PDB file of C-alpha atoms in Angstrom:
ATOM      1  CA  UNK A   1     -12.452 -27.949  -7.406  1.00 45.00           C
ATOM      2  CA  UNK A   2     -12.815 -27.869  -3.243  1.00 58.00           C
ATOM      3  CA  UNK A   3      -9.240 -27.456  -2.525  1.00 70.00           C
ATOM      4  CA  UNK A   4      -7.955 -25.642  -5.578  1.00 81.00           C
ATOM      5  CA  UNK A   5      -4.879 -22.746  -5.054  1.00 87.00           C
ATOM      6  CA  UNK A   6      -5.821 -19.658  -3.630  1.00 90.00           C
ATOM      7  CA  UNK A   7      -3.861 -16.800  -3.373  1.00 92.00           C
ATOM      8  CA  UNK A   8      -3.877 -15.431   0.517  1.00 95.00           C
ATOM      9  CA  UNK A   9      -2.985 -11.749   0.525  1.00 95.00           C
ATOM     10  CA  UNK A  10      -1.648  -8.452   2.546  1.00 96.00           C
ATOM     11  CA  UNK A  11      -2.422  -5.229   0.370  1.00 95.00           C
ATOM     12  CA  UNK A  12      -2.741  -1.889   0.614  1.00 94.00           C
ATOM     13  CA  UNK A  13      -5.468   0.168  -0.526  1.00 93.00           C
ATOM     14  CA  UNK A  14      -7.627   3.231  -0.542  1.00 93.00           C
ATOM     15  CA  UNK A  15     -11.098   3.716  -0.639  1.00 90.00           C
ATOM     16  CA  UNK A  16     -12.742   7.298  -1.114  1.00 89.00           C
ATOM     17  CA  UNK A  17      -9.678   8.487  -0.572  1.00 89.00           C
ATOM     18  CA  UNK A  18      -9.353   6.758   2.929  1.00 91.00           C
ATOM     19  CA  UNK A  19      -6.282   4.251   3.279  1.00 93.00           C
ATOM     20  CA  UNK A  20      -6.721   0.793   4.415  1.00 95.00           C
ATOM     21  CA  UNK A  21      -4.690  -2.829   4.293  1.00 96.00           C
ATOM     22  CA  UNK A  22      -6.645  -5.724   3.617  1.00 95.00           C
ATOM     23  CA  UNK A  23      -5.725  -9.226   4.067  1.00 96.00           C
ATOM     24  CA  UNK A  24      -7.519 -11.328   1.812  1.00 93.00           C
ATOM     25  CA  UNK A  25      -8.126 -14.692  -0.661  1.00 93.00           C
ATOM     26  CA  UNK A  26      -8.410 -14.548  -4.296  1.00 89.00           C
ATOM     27  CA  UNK A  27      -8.705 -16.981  -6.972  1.00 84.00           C
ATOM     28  CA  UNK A  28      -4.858 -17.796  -8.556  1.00 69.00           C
ATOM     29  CA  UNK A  29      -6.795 -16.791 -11.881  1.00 62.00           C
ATOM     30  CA  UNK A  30      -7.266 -13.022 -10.483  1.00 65.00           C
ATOM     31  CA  UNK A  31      -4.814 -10.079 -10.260  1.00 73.00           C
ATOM     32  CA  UNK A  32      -5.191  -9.470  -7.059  1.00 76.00           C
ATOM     33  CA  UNK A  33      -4.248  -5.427  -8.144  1.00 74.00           C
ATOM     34  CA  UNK A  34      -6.861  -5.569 -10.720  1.00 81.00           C
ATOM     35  CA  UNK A  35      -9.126  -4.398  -7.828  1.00 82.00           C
ATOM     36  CA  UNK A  36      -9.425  -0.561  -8.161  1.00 85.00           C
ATOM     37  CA  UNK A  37      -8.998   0.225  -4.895  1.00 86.00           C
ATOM     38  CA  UNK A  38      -5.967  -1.825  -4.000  1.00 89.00           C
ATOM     39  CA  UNK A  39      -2.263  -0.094  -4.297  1.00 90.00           C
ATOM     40  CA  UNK A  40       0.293  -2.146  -3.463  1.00 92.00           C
ATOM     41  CA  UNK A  41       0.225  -6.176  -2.864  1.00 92.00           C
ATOM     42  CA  UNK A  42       2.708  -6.791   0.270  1.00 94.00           C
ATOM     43  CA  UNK A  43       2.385 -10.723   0.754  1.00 95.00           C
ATOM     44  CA  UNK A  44       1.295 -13.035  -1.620  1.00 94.00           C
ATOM     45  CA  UNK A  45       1.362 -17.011  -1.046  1.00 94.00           C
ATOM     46  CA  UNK A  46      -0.430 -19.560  -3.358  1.00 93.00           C
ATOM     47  CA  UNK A  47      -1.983 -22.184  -1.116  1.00 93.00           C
ATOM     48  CA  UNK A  48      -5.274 -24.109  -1.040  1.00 92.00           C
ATOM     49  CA  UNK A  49      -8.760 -22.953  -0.519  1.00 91.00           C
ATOM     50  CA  UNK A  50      -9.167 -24.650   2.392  1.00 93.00           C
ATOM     51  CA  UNK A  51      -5.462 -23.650   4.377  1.00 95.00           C
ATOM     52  CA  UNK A  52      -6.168 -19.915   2.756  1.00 95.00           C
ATOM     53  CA  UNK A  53      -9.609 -19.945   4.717  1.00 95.00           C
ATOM     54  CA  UNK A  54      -8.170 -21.557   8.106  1.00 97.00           C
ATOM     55  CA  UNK A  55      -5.268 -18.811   7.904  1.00 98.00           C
ATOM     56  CA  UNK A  56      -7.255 -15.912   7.265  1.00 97.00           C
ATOM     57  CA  UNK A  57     -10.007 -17.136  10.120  1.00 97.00           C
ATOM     58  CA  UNK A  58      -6.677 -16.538  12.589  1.00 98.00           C
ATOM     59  CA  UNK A  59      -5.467 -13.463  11.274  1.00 98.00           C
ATOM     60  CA  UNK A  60      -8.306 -11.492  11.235  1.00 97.00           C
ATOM     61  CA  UNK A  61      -8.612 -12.874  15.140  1.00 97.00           C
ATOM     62  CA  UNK A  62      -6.051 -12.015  15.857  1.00 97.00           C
ATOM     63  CA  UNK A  63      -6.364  -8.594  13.861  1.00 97.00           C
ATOM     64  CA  UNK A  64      -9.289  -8.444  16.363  1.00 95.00           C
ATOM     65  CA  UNK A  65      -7.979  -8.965  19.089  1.00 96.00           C
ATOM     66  CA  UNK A  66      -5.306  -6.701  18.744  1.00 96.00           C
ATOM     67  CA  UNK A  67      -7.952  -4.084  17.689  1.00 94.00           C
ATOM     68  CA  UNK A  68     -10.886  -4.322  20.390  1.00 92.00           C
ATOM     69  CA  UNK A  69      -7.737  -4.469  23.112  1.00 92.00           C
ATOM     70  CA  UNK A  70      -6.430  -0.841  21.730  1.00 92.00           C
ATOM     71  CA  UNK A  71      -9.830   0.451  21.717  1.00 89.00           C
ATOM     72  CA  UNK A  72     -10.812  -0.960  24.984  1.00 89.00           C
ATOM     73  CA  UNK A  73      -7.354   0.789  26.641  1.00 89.00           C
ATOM     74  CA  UNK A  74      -8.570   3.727  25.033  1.00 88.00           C
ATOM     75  CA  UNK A  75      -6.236   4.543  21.959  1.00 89.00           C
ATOM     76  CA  UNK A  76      -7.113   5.786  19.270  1.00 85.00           C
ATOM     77  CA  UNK A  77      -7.473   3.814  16.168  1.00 87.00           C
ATOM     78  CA  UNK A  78      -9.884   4.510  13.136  1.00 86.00           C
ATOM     79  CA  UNK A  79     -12.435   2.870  11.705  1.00 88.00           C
ATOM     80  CA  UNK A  80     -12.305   2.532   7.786  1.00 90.00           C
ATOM     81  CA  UNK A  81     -14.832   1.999   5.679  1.00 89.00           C
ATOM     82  CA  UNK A  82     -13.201  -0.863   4.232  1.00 91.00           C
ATOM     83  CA  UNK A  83     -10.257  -3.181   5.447  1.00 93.00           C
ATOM     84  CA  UNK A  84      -7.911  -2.448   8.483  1.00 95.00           C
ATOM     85  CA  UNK A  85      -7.038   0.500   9.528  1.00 92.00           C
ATOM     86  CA  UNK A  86      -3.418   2.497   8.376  1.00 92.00           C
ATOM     87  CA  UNK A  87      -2.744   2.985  12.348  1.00 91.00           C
ATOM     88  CA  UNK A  88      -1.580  -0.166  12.482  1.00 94.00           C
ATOM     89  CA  UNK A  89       1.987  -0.125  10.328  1.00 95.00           C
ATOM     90  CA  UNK A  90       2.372  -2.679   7.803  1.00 96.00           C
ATOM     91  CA  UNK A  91       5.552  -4.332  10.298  1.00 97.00           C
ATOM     92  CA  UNK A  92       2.845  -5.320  12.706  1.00 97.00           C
ATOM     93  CA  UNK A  93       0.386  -6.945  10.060  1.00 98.00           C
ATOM     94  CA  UNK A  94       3.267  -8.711   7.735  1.00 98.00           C
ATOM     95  CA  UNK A  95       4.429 -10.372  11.436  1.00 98.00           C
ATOM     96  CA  UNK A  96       0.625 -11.655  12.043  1.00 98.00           C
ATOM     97  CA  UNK A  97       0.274 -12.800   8.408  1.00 98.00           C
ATOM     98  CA  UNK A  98       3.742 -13.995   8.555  1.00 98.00           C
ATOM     99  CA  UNK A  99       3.342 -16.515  11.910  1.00 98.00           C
ATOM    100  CA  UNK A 100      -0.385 -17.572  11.062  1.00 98.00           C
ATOM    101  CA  UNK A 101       1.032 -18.681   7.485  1.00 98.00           C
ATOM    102  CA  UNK A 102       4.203 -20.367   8.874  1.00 97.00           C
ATOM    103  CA  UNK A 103       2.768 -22.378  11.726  1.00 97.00           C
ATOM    104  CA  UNK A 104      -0.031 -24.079   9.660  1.00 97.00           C
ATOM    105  CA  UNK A 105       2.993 -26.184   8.166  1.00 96.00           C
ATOM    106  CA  UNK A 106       2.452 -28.423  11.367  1.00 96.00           C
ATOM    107  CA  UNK A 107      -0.936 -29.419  12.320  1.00 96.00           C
ATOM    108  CA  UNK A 108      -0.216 -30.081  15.946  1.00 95.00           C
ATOM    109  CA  UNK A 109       1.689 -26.700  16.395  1.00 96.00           C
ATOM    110  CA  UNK A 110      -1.429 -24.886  14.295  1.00 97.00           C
ATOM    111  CA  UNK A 111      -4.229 -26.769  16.985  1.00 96.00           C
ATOM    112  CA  UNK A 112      -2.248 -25.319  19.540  1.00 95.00           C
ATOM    113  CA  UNK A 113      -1.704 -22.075  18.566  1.00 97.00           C
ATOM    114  CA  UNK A 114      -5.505 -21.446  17.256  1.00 97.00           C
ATOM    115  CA  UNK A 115      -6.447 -22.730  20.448  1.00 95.00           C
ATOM    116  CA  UNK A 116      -3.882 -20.372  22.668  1.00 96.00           C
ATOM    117  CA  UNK A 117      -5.641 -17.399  20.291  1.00 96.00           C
ATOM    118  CA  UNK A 118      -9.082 -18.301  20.846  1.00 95.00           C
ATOM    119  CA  UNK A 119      -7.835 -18.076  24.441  1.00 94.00           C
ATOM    120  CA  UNK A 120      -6.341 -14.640  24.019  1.00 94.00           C
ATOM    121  CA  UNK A 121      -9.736 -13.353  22.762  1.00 92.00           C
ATOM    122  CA  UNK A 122     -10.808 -13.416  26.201  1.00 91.00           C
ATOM    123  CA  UNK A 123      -7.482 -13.053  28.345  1.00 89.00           C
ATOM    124  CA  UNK A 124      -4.313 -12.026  27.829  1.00 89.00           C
ATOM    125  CA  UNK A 125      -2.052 -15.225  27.996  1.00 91.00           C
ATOM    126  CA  UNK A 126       0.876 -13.163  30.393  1.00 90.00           C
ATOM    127  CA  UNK A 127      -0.884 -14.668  33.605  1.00 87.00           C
ATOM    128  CA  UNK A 128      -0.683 -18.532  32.051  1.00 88.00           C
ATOM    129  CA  UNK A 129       2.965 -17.809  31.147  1.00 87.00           C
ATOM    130  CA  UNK A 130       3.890 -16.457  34.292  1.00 89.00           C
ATOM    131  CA  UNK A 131       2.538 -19.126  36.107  1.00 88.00           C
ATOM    132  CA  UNK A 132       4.123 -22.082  34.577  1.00 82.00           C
ATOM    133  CA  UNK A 133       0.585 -23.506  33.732  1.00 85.00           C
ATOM    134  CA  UNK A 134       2.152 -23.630  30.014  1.00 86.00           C
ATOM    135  CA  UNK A 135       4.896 -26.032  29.253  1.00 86.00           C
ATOM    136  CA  UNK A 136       7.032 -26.917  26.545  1.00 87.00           C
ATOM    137  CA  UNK A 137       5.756 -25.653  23.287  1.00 90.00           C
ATOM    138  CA  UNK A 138       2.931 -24.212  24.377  1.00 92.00           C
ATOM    139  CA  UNK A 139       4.545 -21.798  26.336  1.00 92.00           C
ATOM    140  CA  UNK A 140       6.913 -21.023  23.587  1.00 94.00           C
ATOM    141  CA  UNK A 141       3.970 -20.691  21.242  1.00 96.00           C
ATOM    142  CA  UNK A 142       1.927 -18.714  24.067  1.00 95.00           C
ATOM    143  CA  UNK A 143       4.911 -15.946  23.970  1.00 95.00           C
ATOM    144  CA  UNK A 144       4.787 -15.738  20.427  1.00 96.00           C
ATOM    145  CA  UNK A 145       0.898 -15.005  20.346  1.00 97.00           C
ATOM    146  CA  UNK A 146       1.268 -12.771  23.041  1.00 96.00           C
ATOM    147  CA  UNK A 147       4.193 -10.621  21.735  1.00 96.00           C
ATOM    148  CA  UNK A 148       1.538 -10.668  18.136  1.00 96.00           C
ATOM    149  CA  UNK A 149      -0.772  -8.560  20.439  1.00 95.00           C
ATOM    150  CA  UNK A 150       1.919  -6.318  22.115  1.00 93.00           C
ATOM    151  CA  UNK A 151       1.653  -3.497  19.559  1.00 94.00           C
ATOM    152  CA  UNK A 152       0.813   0.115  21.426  1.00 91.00           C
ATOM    153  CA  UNK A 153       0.133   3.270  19.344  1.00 89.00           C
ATOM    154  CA  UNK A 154       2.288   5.644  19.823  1.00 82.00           C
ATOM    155  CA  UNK A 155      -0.632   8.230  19.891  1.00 68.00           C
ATOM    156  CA  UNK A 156      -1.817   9.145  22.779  1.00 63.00           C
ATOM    157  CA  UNK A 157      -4.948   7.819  24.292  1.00 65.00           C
ATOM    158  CA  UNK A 158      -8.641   9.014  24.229  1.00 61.00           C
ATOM    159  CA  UNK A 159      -8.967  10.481  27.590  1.00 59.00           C
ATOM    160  CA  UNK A 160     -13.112  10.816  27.160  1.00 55.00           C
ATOM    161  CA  UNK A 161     -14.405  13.721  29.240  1.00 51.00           C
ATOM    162  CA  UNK A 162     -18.259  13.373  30.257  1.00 55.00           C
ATOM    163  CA  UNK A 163     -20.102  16.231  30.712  1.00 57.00           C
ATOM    164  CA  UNK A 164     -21.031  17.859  34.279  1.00 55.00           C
ATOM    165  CA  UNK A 165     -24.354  16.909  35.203  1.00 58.00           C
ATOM    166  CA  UNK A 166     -25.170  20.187  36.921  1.00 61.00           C
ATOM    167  CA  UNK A 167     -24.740  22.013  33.474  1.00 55.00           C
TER     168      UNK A 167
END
């Protein structure tokens, strides 16, 4: 079957002893905590194969986005072997997951929105919000993406000290 239910998933999980979330797909036949190294399922929605791909595509973007912007600033965020890393809390995750899932209900607000995050993987959108060059919706929807990558550690940052070259 091409477009038979999947199950699109937020877990928890630990690898190694290592923690982790994972956002996933699994078939509707599998127990998605039948996986040894999952703990605890946090979302769950039943959808086809084809949505669950689309929505996973733009929440591990935006997962990416998020990530690569904390490194690049500096912060510290690890590296698991497996999954996402537990320095990002489970709020910020189940409000990615929770958008990305919501706004493929309507195809001309998902376009938009996948668009405005392909975007944001090379600017932040403040500068097109702040300059009226978004209207309407998109604006609206711009906000909402941006506010998805607003999360800041509360760790400090990596201040990387090079050594002297005279040494």
């Amino acid at each position: 079957m091409e477009n038979s239910p999947q199950y699109l998933f937020l877990a928890s999980g630990v690898n190694n002893g290592e923690g982790f979330w994972i956002v996933g797909v699994k078939n509707c036949d599998d127990n998605i905590l039948e996986d040894k190294n999952l703990l605890d399922c946090h979302r769950k929605e039943l959808i086809g194969k084809e949505s669950a791909k689309d929505i996973l595509l733009a929440i591990n973007l935006n997962l990416n986005n998020l990530l690569n912007e904390l490194r690049n600033k500096n912060y510290l965020i690890g590296s698991p072997s497996m999954g996402i890393s537990f320095d990002l809390p489970l709020e910020i995750l189940e409000n990615i997951f929770d958008f990305w899932l919501d706004i493929y209900k309507n195809q001309e607000a998902w376009e938009a929105c996948l668009g405005l995050l392909k975007v944001r993987k090379r600017i932040p959108l403040t500068n097109l919000i702040e300059s009226e060059s978004l209207k309407g919706n998109s604006k609206k929807w711009a906000i909402k993406i941006e506010n998805l990558h607003s999360y800041v550690p509360s760790s400090l940052r990596i201040d990387e000290l090079n050594d002297p070259m005279w040494e």
